Amino acid sequence: MRKMNYLRLCCLLWDLLDAVLGYLTVSIEPLPPVVVGDAVTLKCNFKTDGRMREIVWYRVTDGGTIKQKIFTFDAMFSTNYSHMENYRKREDLVYQSTVRLPEVRISDNGPYECHVGIYDRATREKVVLASGNIFLNVMSPPISISVIAADTPAPFSRYQAQNFTLVCIASGGKPAPTVYFKRDGELIEVVPLLEPPSGAAGLQDSRAARNLLNRDLDDTKMQKSLSLLDVEDRGGRPYTEDPLKSITPDPGLLFSPATEIIPETVVSREFPRWVHDMEPVYYFHHTHIPLSDGTVEVRAMLMWTLNPQIDNEALFSCEVKHPALSMPMQAEVTLVAPKGPKIMMTPTRARVGDTVRILVHGFQNEVFPEPLFTWTRVGSRLLDGSAEHDGKELVLERVPAELNGSMYRCTAQNPLGSTDTHTRLIVFENPNIPRGTEDSNGSVTSPNGFRLILMLTLTVILELT
């Protein structure tokens, strides 16, 4: 009996407390992940029998330490609420507060809170508070995708196997996308690696023992210029021995080419025994690099032992899958050896004392990866005394008359193959520099200067005798 009375008393006290304080429940409708640029509406539902005081939306940052107000509704300054003057009469009201983000951004990713306050039934000086929260997950598809070759430019090696690495870079994704490679449209079966093997990403540096630079000793040539053969077979110098007598005269208005285009040297594709016809083993490794804007950059590496016989003109594609994409993104490259370099020279009519620039400005085909360019002078050293020059452009400063007829070789190579192109320099006489006023270094000297040097030399010889 006492227990029954106790329970009744508790129920009465609870009803009395509920009648005085009222009740308030708050919940935010869940949202699936959204994509950057979409319009998003956050919905806060709350149910109460009390009188509304305020609604405040917060965006939470820095791990919950900072709350930024993004929306406030104050019932004291609004008439859009229900008046419940009869506090003894129980009345349940359901409300909904919405916040719309018209174009959601990556920076909008994170938690949000909805805080609701109602007046205490006993006194309007007290406010009862309740809140709900939600985490807005903003996805971003990759904004760029590209495929590059690691450690380029790199030389071609006919006598030693080389490791080759393709790198696929997908930037701007959130979460990190899935990256995979295809060859000629077929998915490549790979061996995943937790860490890239040492030296796998870099090609072996065979520059010191490069066979292709010494083209005269290379027995893989299939075609050669007859003019070049004549010079090299005689063992003579490719330019005129007496430049002052045989320098090309300036024909005035008559146009003459400044260089002689020599047929390209085609490299045979007869490879040694280390080249196998079996399918290579592909190794795969990828890394995730967090970016400052909250997205991720994925670098996926495909590594294998290159076989120029079967890999030349092979199409490799990198594909990226992401939940924010309706179909995969793709970037592709075709491995191609260089062929048919196009050489341009300025000025088009080189004269004694001019600075001549010989430039490779393209190929007959699309070349990948980027080739390595090496310039040499056939039968002699370059003008600056060096044996070779690396780069797309060869600069000859203040060309002397003795360079007339000199021949230059450009070797363009990448790991898939190599090719040579020759060009002959024709130097015209300069009307501003009289004959006999230029030395072998391209410096101008007056005739009187020659006589003075000769007299001084004779005087020294007489004194010695």
Coordinates of C-alpha atoms in Angstrom, one line a residue:
M1 CA 0.0 0.0 0.0
R2 CA 2.8 2.4 0.9
K3 CA 4.6 1.5 -2.4
M4 CA 1.5 2.3 -4.4
N5 CA 1.1 5.7 -2.6
Y6 CA 4.8 6.4 -3.3
L7 CA 4.5 5.6 -7.0
R8 CA 1.4 7.9 -7.3
L9 CA 3.3 10.6 -5.5
C10 CA 6.2 10.3 -8.0
C11 CA 3.9 10.4 -11.0
L12 CA 2.2 13.5 -9.7
L13 CA 5.5 15.2 -9.1
W14 CA 6.7 14.3 -12.6
D15 CA 3.5 15.7 -14.1
L16 CA 3.8 18.8 -12.1
L17 CA 7.5 19.2 -13.1
D18 CA 6.6 18.6 -16.8
A19 CA 3.8 21.1 -16.6
V20 CA 6.1 23.7 -15.2
L21 CA 9.2 23.1 -17.3
G22 CA 7.7 21.6 -20.5
Y23 CA 9.7 19.4 -22.8
L24 CA 11.9 19.8 -25.9
T25 CA 13.4 17.3 -28.3
V26 CA 15.7 18.2 -31.2
S27 CA 17.0 16.1 -34.1
I28 CA 18.7 16.9 -37.4
E29 CA 17.8 14.9 -40.5
P30 CA 20.8 12.8 -41.7
L31 CA 22.4 13.5 -45.1
P32 CA 24.3 11.3 -47.4
P33 CA 27.7 12.5 -48.7
V34 CA 27.3 15.5 -51.0
V35 CA 29.5 16.7 -54.0
V36 CA 31.2 20.0 -54.3
G37 CA 28.9 22.5 -56.1
D38 CA 25.7 20.9 -55.0
A39 CA 23.0 22.8 -53.1
V40 CA 22.6 21.4 -49.6
T41 CA 19.8 21.9 -47.0
L42 CA 20.3 21.2 -43.4
K43 CA 17.0 20.4 -41.5
C44 CA 16.6 20.7 -37.8
N45 CA 13.3 19.2 -36.4
F46 CA 12.2 19.9 -32.8
K47 CA 9.1 19.2 -30.9
T48 CA 7.9 21.1 -27.8
D49 CA 4.9 22.1 -25.8
G50 CA 6.7 25.3 -24.6
R51 CA 7.1 28.7 -26.0
M52 CA 10.0 29.2 -28.4
R53 CA 12.8 31.5 -27.4
E54 CA 15.5 31.1 -30.1
I55 CA 17.1 28.9 -32.7
V56 CA 20.9 29.0 -33.4
W57 CA 22.9 27.1 -36.0
Y58 CA 26.6 26.6 -35.5
R59 CA 29.4 25.4 -37.7
V60 CA 32.0 23.6 -35.6
T61 CA 35.7 23.9 -36.5
D62 CA 39.1 23.1 -35.0
G63 CA 38.0 19.8 -33.5
G64 CA 35.0 21.4 -31.6
T65 CA 36.9 24.2 -30.0
I66 CA 35.4 26.9 -32.2
K67 CA 31.7 27.4 -33.0
Q68 CA 30.8 29.9 -35.7
K69 CA 27.2 31.1 -35.9
I70 CA 25.7 30.8 -39.3
F71 CA 22.0 31.4 -38.5
T72 CA 20.0 32.9 -35.6
F73 CA 16.2 33.1 -35.0
D74 CA 15.2 35.2 -32.0
A75 CA 11.5 34.9 -31.1
M76 CA 11.6 38.2 -29.1
F77 CA 11.9 40.1 -32.4
S78 CA 9.6 37.9 -34.5
T79 CA 5.8 37.4 -34.6
N80 CA 6.1 34.1 -36.4
Y81 CA 5.5 31.8 -33.5
S82 CA 2.4 30.4 -31.5
H83 CA 1.3 32.1 -28.4
M84 CA 0.4 29.7 -25.6
E85 CA -1.1 31.9 -23.0
N86 CA -2.9 29.0 -21.2
Y87 CA 0.1 27.2 -19.6
R88 CA -2.1 24.5 -18.1
K89 CA -3.3 23.4 -21.5
R90 CA -0.9 20.9 -23.0
E91 CA -0.2 21.7 -26.7
D92 CA 2.5 19.9 -28.8
L93 CA 4.0 21.9 -31.6
V94 CA 6.4 20.6 -34.2
Y95 CA 8.9 23.0 -35.8
Q96 CA 11.5 22.8 -38.5
S97 CA 14.5 25.1 -39.1
T98 CA 16.5 24.9 -42.3
V99 CA 19.8 26.3 -43.4
R100 CA 20.6 26.2 -47.2
L101 CA 24.1 26.1 -48.6
P102 CA 23.6 27.0 -52.3
E103 CA 27.0 25.8 -53.6
V104 CA 28.8 23.6 -51.1
R105 CA 32.5 23.8 -51.0
I106 CA 35.3 21.6 -49.5
S107 CA 35.6 24.1 -46.7
D108 CA 32.0 23.4 -45.7
N109 CA 32.9 19.9 -44.7
G110 CA 32.5 19.2 -41.0
P111 CA 30.1 19.1 -38.1
Y112 CA 27.1 21.4 -37.6
E113 CA 24.9 21.9 -34.6
C114 CA 21.3 23.2 -34.1
H115 CA 20.5 24.7 -30.7
V116 CA 16.9 25.4 -29.7
G117 CA 15.7 27.2 -26.6
I118 CA 12.2 27.5 -25.1
Y119 CA 10.9 29.5 -22.1
D120 CA 10.5 27.7 -18.8
R121 CA 6.8 27.3 -17.9
A122 CA 7.3 28.6 -14.4
T123 CA 9.0 31.8 -15.4
R124 CA 10.0 33.5 -18.6
E125 CA 13.4 34.4 -17.2
K126 CA 14.6 30.9 -17.6
V127 CA 15.3 29.1 -20.9
V128 CA 15.3 25.3 -21.5
L129 CA 17.9 24.3 -24.1
A130 CA 18.4 21.3 -26.3
S131 CA 20.6 20.6 -29.4
G132 CA 21.2 18.2 -32.3
N133 CA 24.2 17.7 -34.5
I134 CA 25.2 16.4 -37.9
F135 CA 28.4 15.9 -39.8
L136 CA 28.3 17.2 -43.4
N137 CA 30.6 15.0 -45.6
V138 CA 31.6 16.9 -48.7
M139 CA 33.2 14.9 -51.6
S140 CA 35.3 16.4 -54.4
P141 CA 36.2 14.5 -57.6
P142 CA 39.8 14.9 -58.8
I143 CA 40.3 18.1 -60.7
S144 CA 43.3 16.9 -62.7
I145 CA 44.9 13.7 -63.8
S146 CA 48.2 13.3 -65.7
V147 CA 50.7 10.6 -66.6
I148 CA 54.5 11.3 -66.5
A149 CA 57.6 9.2 -66.8
A150 CA 59.9 9.2 -63.8
D151 CA 63.5 10.4 -64.1
T152 CA 63.4 11.8 -67.6
P153 CA 65.1 12.6 -69.9
A154 CA 67.0 9.4 -69.9
P155 CA 69.3 7.7 -72.4
F156 CA 68.6 4.6 -74.5
S157 CA 70.5 1.5 -73.7
R158 CA 70.8 -1.3 -76.2
Y159 CA 73.0 -3.6 -74.1
Q160 CA 71.6 -3.3 -70.6
A161 CA 68.0 -3.7 -69.3
Q162 CA 66.4 -0.7 -67.8
N163 CA 63.7 -0.3 -65.2
F164 CA 60.9 2.1 -66.3
T165 CA 58.3 3.9 -64.2
L166 CA 55.1 5.6 -65.2
V167 CA 53.6 7.9 -62.6
C168 CA 49.9 8.8 -62.5
I169 CA 49.1 11.9 -60.6
A170 CA 45.4 12.6 -59.6
S171 CA 44.9 15.8 -57.6
G172 CA 42.0 17.4 -55.8
G173 CA 40.0 14.3 -54.8
K174 CA 38.2 13.8 -51.5
P175 CA 38.2 11.0 -50.5
A176 CA 41.2 9.6 -52.2
P177 CA 40.3 8.1 -55.6
T178 CA 41.1 4.6 -56.8
V179 CA 43.8 4.5 -59.4
Y180 CA 44.7 1.7 -61.8
F181 CA 46.6 1.2 -65.1
K182 CA 45.7 -0.3 -68.4
R183 CA 47.8 -1.3 -71.4
D184 CA 46.2 -1.2 -74.9
G185 CA 42.8 -1.1 -73.2
E186 CA 43.4 -4.1 -71.0
L187 CA 43.6 -4.0 -67.2
I188 CA 47.2 -4.6 -66.0
E189 CA 47.7 -7.3 -63.4
V190 CA 50.1 -5.8 -60.9
V191 CA 52.1 -6.9 -57.9
P192 CA 51.4 -4.4 -55.1
L193 CA 54.3 -3.0 -53.1
L194 CA 54.1 -1.4 -49.7
E195 CA 57.3 0.6 -50.5
P196 CA 58.9 1.2 -53.9
P197 CA 62.1 -0.8 -54.4
S198 CA 65.2 1.2 -54.2
G199 CA 66.2 2.5 -57.6
A200 CA 63.1 1.2 -59.3
A201 CA 61.8 4.6 -60.0
G202 CA 65.0 5.8 -61.5
L203 CA 66.6 4.6 -64.7
Q204 CA 70.2 3.5 -64.6
D205 CA 72.7 6.3 -65.5
S206 CA 74.7 4.9 -68.4
R207 CA 75.7 8.3 -69.6
A208 CA 79.4 7.7 -68.9
A209 CA 79.5 4.6 -71.1
R210 CA 76.9 5.6 -73.6
N211 CA 77.5 3.8 -76.9
L212 CA 75.2 5.9 -79.0
L213 CA 77.4 9.0 -78.8
N214 CA 80.2 7.3 -80.6
R215 CA 78.2 6.7 -83.8
D216 CA 81.2 6.0 -85.9
L217 CA 81.8 2.7 -84.0
D218 CA 78.1 1.7 -83.9
D219 CA 77.4 -1.2 -86.3
T220 CA 73.6 -0.9 -86.1
K221 CA 73.3 1.8 -88.7
M222 CA 71.1 1.0 -91.7
Q223 CA 71.4 4.2 -93.7
K224 CA 74.1 6.9 -93.8
S225 CA 74.6 10.1 -95.8
L226 CA 77.0 9.6 -98.7
S227 CA 78.5 13.0 -98.0
L228 CA 79.1 12.1 -94.4
L229 CA 80.7 8.8 -95.5
D230 CA 83.1 10.5 -97.8
V231 CA 84.3 12.8 -95.0
E232 CA 84.6 10.1 -92.4
D233 CA 86.2 7.5 -94.7
R234 CA 88.9 9.9 -95.8
G235 CA 89.6 10.8 -92.1
G236 CA 89.9 14.4 -93.1
R237 CA 88.3 17.4 -91.5
P238 CA 84.7 18.2 -92.6
Y239 CA 85.5 21.8 -93.2
T240 CA 87.8 23.5 -95.7
E241 CA 91.4 23.5 -94.7
D242 CA 92.0 27.0 -96.0
P243 CA 88.9 29.0 -94.9
L244 CA 90.1 32.3 -96.2
K245 CA 90.2 31.0 -99.8
S246 CA 87.1 28.9 -99.9
I247 CA 84.7 30.8 -97.7
T248 CA 81.3 30.8 -99.4
P249 CA 80.8 34.2 -101.2
D250 CA 77.7 36.2 -100.4
P251 CA 75.5 36.1 -103.5
G252 CA 73.8 39.3 -102.5
L253 CA 70.0 39.1 -103.0
L254 CA 70.2 35.4 -104.1
F255 CA 68.9 33.2 -101.3
S256 CA 71.0 30.2 -100.2
P257 CA 70.3 27.8 -97.4
A258 CA 72.5 28.2 -94.3
T259 CA 72.7 24.4 -93.6
E260 CA 72.7 21.2 -95.6
I261 CA 70.1 18.7 -94.4
I262 CA 71.6 15.3 -94.1
P263 CA 69.4 12.2 -94.2
E264 CA 68.5 10.8 -90.7
T265 CA 70.4 7.9 -89.3
V266 CA 67.9 5.0 -88.6
V267 CA 68.8 2.8 -85.7
S268 CA 68.3 -0.9 -86.2
R269 CA 66.0 -2.7 -83.8
E270 CA 68.2 -5.7 -83.4
F271 CA 68.4 -6.1 -79.7
P272 CA 70.7 -8.4 -77.7
R273 CA 69.7 -11.5 -75.9
W274 CA 68.7 -9.8 -72.6
V275 CA 65.4 -8.7 -74.4
H276 CA 62.7 -11.4 -73.7
D277 CA 59.4 -11.8 -75.4
M278 CA 57.6 -12.9 -72.3
E279 CA 55.1 -10.6 -70.5
P280 CA 56.8 -8.3 -68.0
V281 CA 56.0 -8.3 -64.3
Y282 CA 54.4 -5.0 -63.3
Y283 CA 54.9 -3.6 -59.8
F284 CA 52.4 -1.1 -58.4
H285 CA 52.9 1.4 -55.5
H286 CA 50.8 4.5 -54.6
T287 CA 51.1 7.3 -52.0
H288 CA 48.5 9.7 -50.6
I289 CA 49.6 13.3 -50.1
P290 CA 47.2 15.5 -48.0
L291 CA 46.7 19.0 -49.5
S292 CA 46.0 22.2 -47.6
D293 CA 42.4 22.5 -48.9
G294 CA 41.4 19.1 -47.4
T295 CA 41.8 17.1 -50.6
V296 CA 44.3 14.4 -51.4
E297 CA 46.9 14.0 -54.2
V298 CA 47.4 10.4 -55.2
R299 CA 50.6 9.3 -56.9
A300 CA 50.4 5.8 -58.4
M301 CA 53.6 4.3 -59.9
L302 CA 53.7 1.4 -62.4
M303 CA 57.2 -0.1 -62.6
W304 CA 58.6 -2.8 -64.9
T305 CA 61.6 -3.8 -67.0
L306 CA 61.4 -2.0 -70.3
N307 CA 61.4 -4.0 -73.5
P308 CA 61.8 -1.6 -76.4
Q309 CA 60.8 -4.3 -78.9
I310 CA 57.3 -4.7 -77.5
D311 CA 56.9 -1.5 -75.5
N312 CA 57.5 0.9 -78.3
E313 CA 54.1 2.3 -79.4
A314 CA 52.3 0.7 -76.5
L315 CA 49.4 2.7 -75.2
F316 CA 49.3 3.0 -71.4
S317 CA 46.3 4.6 -69.6
C318 CA 45.7 5.6 -66.1
E319 CA 42.1 5.5 -64.9
V320 CA 40.6 7.1 -61.7
K321 CA 37.4 6.0 -60.0
H322 CA 35.7 8.2 -57.4
P323 CA 32.3 8.2 -55.8
A324 CA 31.7 11.7 -57.0
L325 CA 32.2 10.7 -60.6
S326 CA 29.6 9.0 -62.8
M327 CA 32.4 7.5 -65.0
P328 CA 36.2 7.1 -64.5
M329 CA 38.6 9.9 -65.5
Q330 CA 41.4 8.8 -67.8
A331 CA 44.8 10.0 -69.0
E332 CA 46.9 8.1 -71.5
V333 CA 50.3 8.1 -73.1
T334 CA 51.9 6.2 -75.9
L335 CA 55.5 5.1 -75.5
V336 CA 57.3 6.2 -78.6
A337 CA 60.9 6.4 -79.6
P338 CA 62.0 9.7 -81.2
K339 CA 62.0 9.8 -85.0
G340 CA 62.8 12.6 -87.5
P341 CA 64.0 15.5 -85.5
K342 CA 63.2 18.9 -87.1
I343 CA 66.1 21.2 -87.0
M344 CA 65.9 25.0 -87.3
M345 CA 68.8 27.4 -87.4
T346 CA 69.0 31.2 -86.9
P347 CA 70.0 33.2 -88.6
T348 CA 69.0 31.4 -91.7
R349 CA 72.1 32.9 -93.5
A350 CA 75.0 32.7 -91.1
R351 CA 77.9 35.1 -91.8
V352 CA 81.3 35.3 -90.2
G353 CA 81.0 36.7 -86.7
D354 CA 77.4 35.8 -86.2
T355 CA 76.0 33.9 -83.3
V356 CA 74.3 30.8 -84.7
R357 CA 71.6 28.9 -82.9
I358 CA 70.7 25.4 -84.0
L359 CA 67.5 24.2 -82.4
V360 CA 65.4 21.0 -82.4
H361 CA 61.8 22.2 -82.6
G362 CA 59.9 19.0 -83.0
F363 CA 59.7 15.5 -84.4
Q364 CA 57.8 13.7 -87.2
N365 CA 55.9 11.8 -84.4
E366 CA 54.6 12.4 -80.9
V367 CA 57.5 11.3 -78.6
F368 CA 57.1 10.0 -75.1
P369 CA 58.9 10.2 -72.7
E370 CA 60.8 13.4 -73.2
P371 CA 64.0 12.7 -75.2
L372 CA 67.5 13.5 -74.3
F373 CA 69.4 15.7 -76.8
T374 CA 73.1 15.6 -77.4
W375 CA 75.1 17.7 -79.9
T376 CA 78.5 16.7 -81.3
R377 CA 80.7 17.9 -84.1
V378 CA 81.7 15.3 -86.6
G379 CA 85.4 14.9 -86.7
S380 CA 86.3 17.6 -84.2
R381 CA 85.3 19.3 -81.0
L382 CA 82.7 22.0 -80.7
L383 CA 83.5 25.6 -81.0
D384 CA 84.0 26.0 -77.2
G385 CA 86.3 23.1 -77.0
S386 CA 83.9 20.6 -75.5
A387 CA 83.3 17.2 -76.9
E388 CA 79.5 17.3 -76.6
H389 CA 76.6 19.6 -75.6
D390 CA 73.3 18.6 -73.9
G391 CA 70.1 20.3 -74.7
K392 CA 67.7 21.1 -77.5
E393 CA 69.7 24.1 -78.6
L394 CA 73.3 24.4 -79.7
V395 CA 74.7 27.9 -79.7
L396 CA 77.8 28.8 -81.7
E397 CA 79.1 32.3 -80.7
R398 CA 80.8 34.5 -83.2
V399 CA 81.3 31.7 -85.8
P400 CA 84.7 31.9 -87.6
A401 CA 85.3 31.3 -91.3
E402 CA 86.9 27.9 -90.6
L403 CA 83.5 26.5 -89.5
N404 CA 82.3 26.7 -93.1
G405 CA 81.2 23.2 -94.1
S406 CA 81.4 21.8 -90.6
M407 CA 78.9 19.1 -89.8
Y408 CA 77.0 18.7 -86.5
R409 CA 75.2 15.6 -85.2
C410 CA 72.1 15.8 -82.9
T411 CA 71.4 12.5 -81.1
A412 CA 67.8 12.4 -79.7
Q413 CA 67.1 9.4 -77.5
N414 CA 64.7 8.1 -74.9
P415 CA 64.5 4.7 -73.2
L416 CA 62.6 3.4 -76.3
G417 CA 65.2 4.2 -78.9
S418 CA 67.6 6.6 -80.5
T419 CA 68.0 8.5 -83.7
D420 CA 70.7 10.8 -85.3
T421 CA 70.2 13.8 -87.5
H422 CA 73.1 15.7 -89.2
T423 CA 73.3 19.2 -90.5
R424 CA 76.1 21.0 -92.2
L425 CA 76.8 24.7 -91.4
I426 CA 77.5 27.0 -94.4
V427 CA 79.2 30.3 -93.4
F428 CA 79.0 33.2 -95.8
E429 CA 81.5 36.0 -95.9
N430 CA 80.7 39.2 -94.0
P431 CA 81.0 42.4 -96.0
N432 CA 81.6 44.3 -92.8
I433 CA 84.7 42.1 -92.1
P434 CA 87.3 42.3 -94.9
R435 CA 89.1 39.1 -95.8
G436 CA 92.2 38.3 -93.8
T437 CA 90.9 40.2 -90.7
E438 CA 89.6 37.3 -88.7
D439 CA 91.5 34.7 -86.8
S440 CA 90.5 31.1 -86.0
N441 CA 88.7 32.2 -82.9
G442 CA 86.4 34.5 -84.7
S443 CA 88.3 37.6 -83.5
V444 CA 88.8 40.5 -85.9
T445 CA 92.4 41.7 -86.4
S446 CA 93.6 44.4 -88.8
P447 CA 96.2 43.7 -91.5
N448 CA 98.5 46.1 -89.8
G449 CA 98.2 44.0 -86.7
F450 CA 99.4 40.9 -88.7
R451 CA 102.4 42.9 -89.9
L452 CA 103.3 44.1 -86.4
I453 CA 103.1 40.5 -85.0
L454 CA 105.3 39.3 -87.9
M455 CA 107.9 42.0 -87.3
L456 CA 108.1 41.3 -83.6
T457 CA 108.5 37.6 -84.3
L458 CA 111.3 38.1 -86.7
T459 CA 113.0 40.5 -84.3
V460 CA 112.9 37.9 -81.5
I461 CA 114.3 35.2 -83.8
L462 CA 117.2 37.5 -84.9
E463 CA 118.1 38.4 -81.3
L464 CA 118.1 34.6 -80.3
T465 CA 120.5 33.9 -83.2

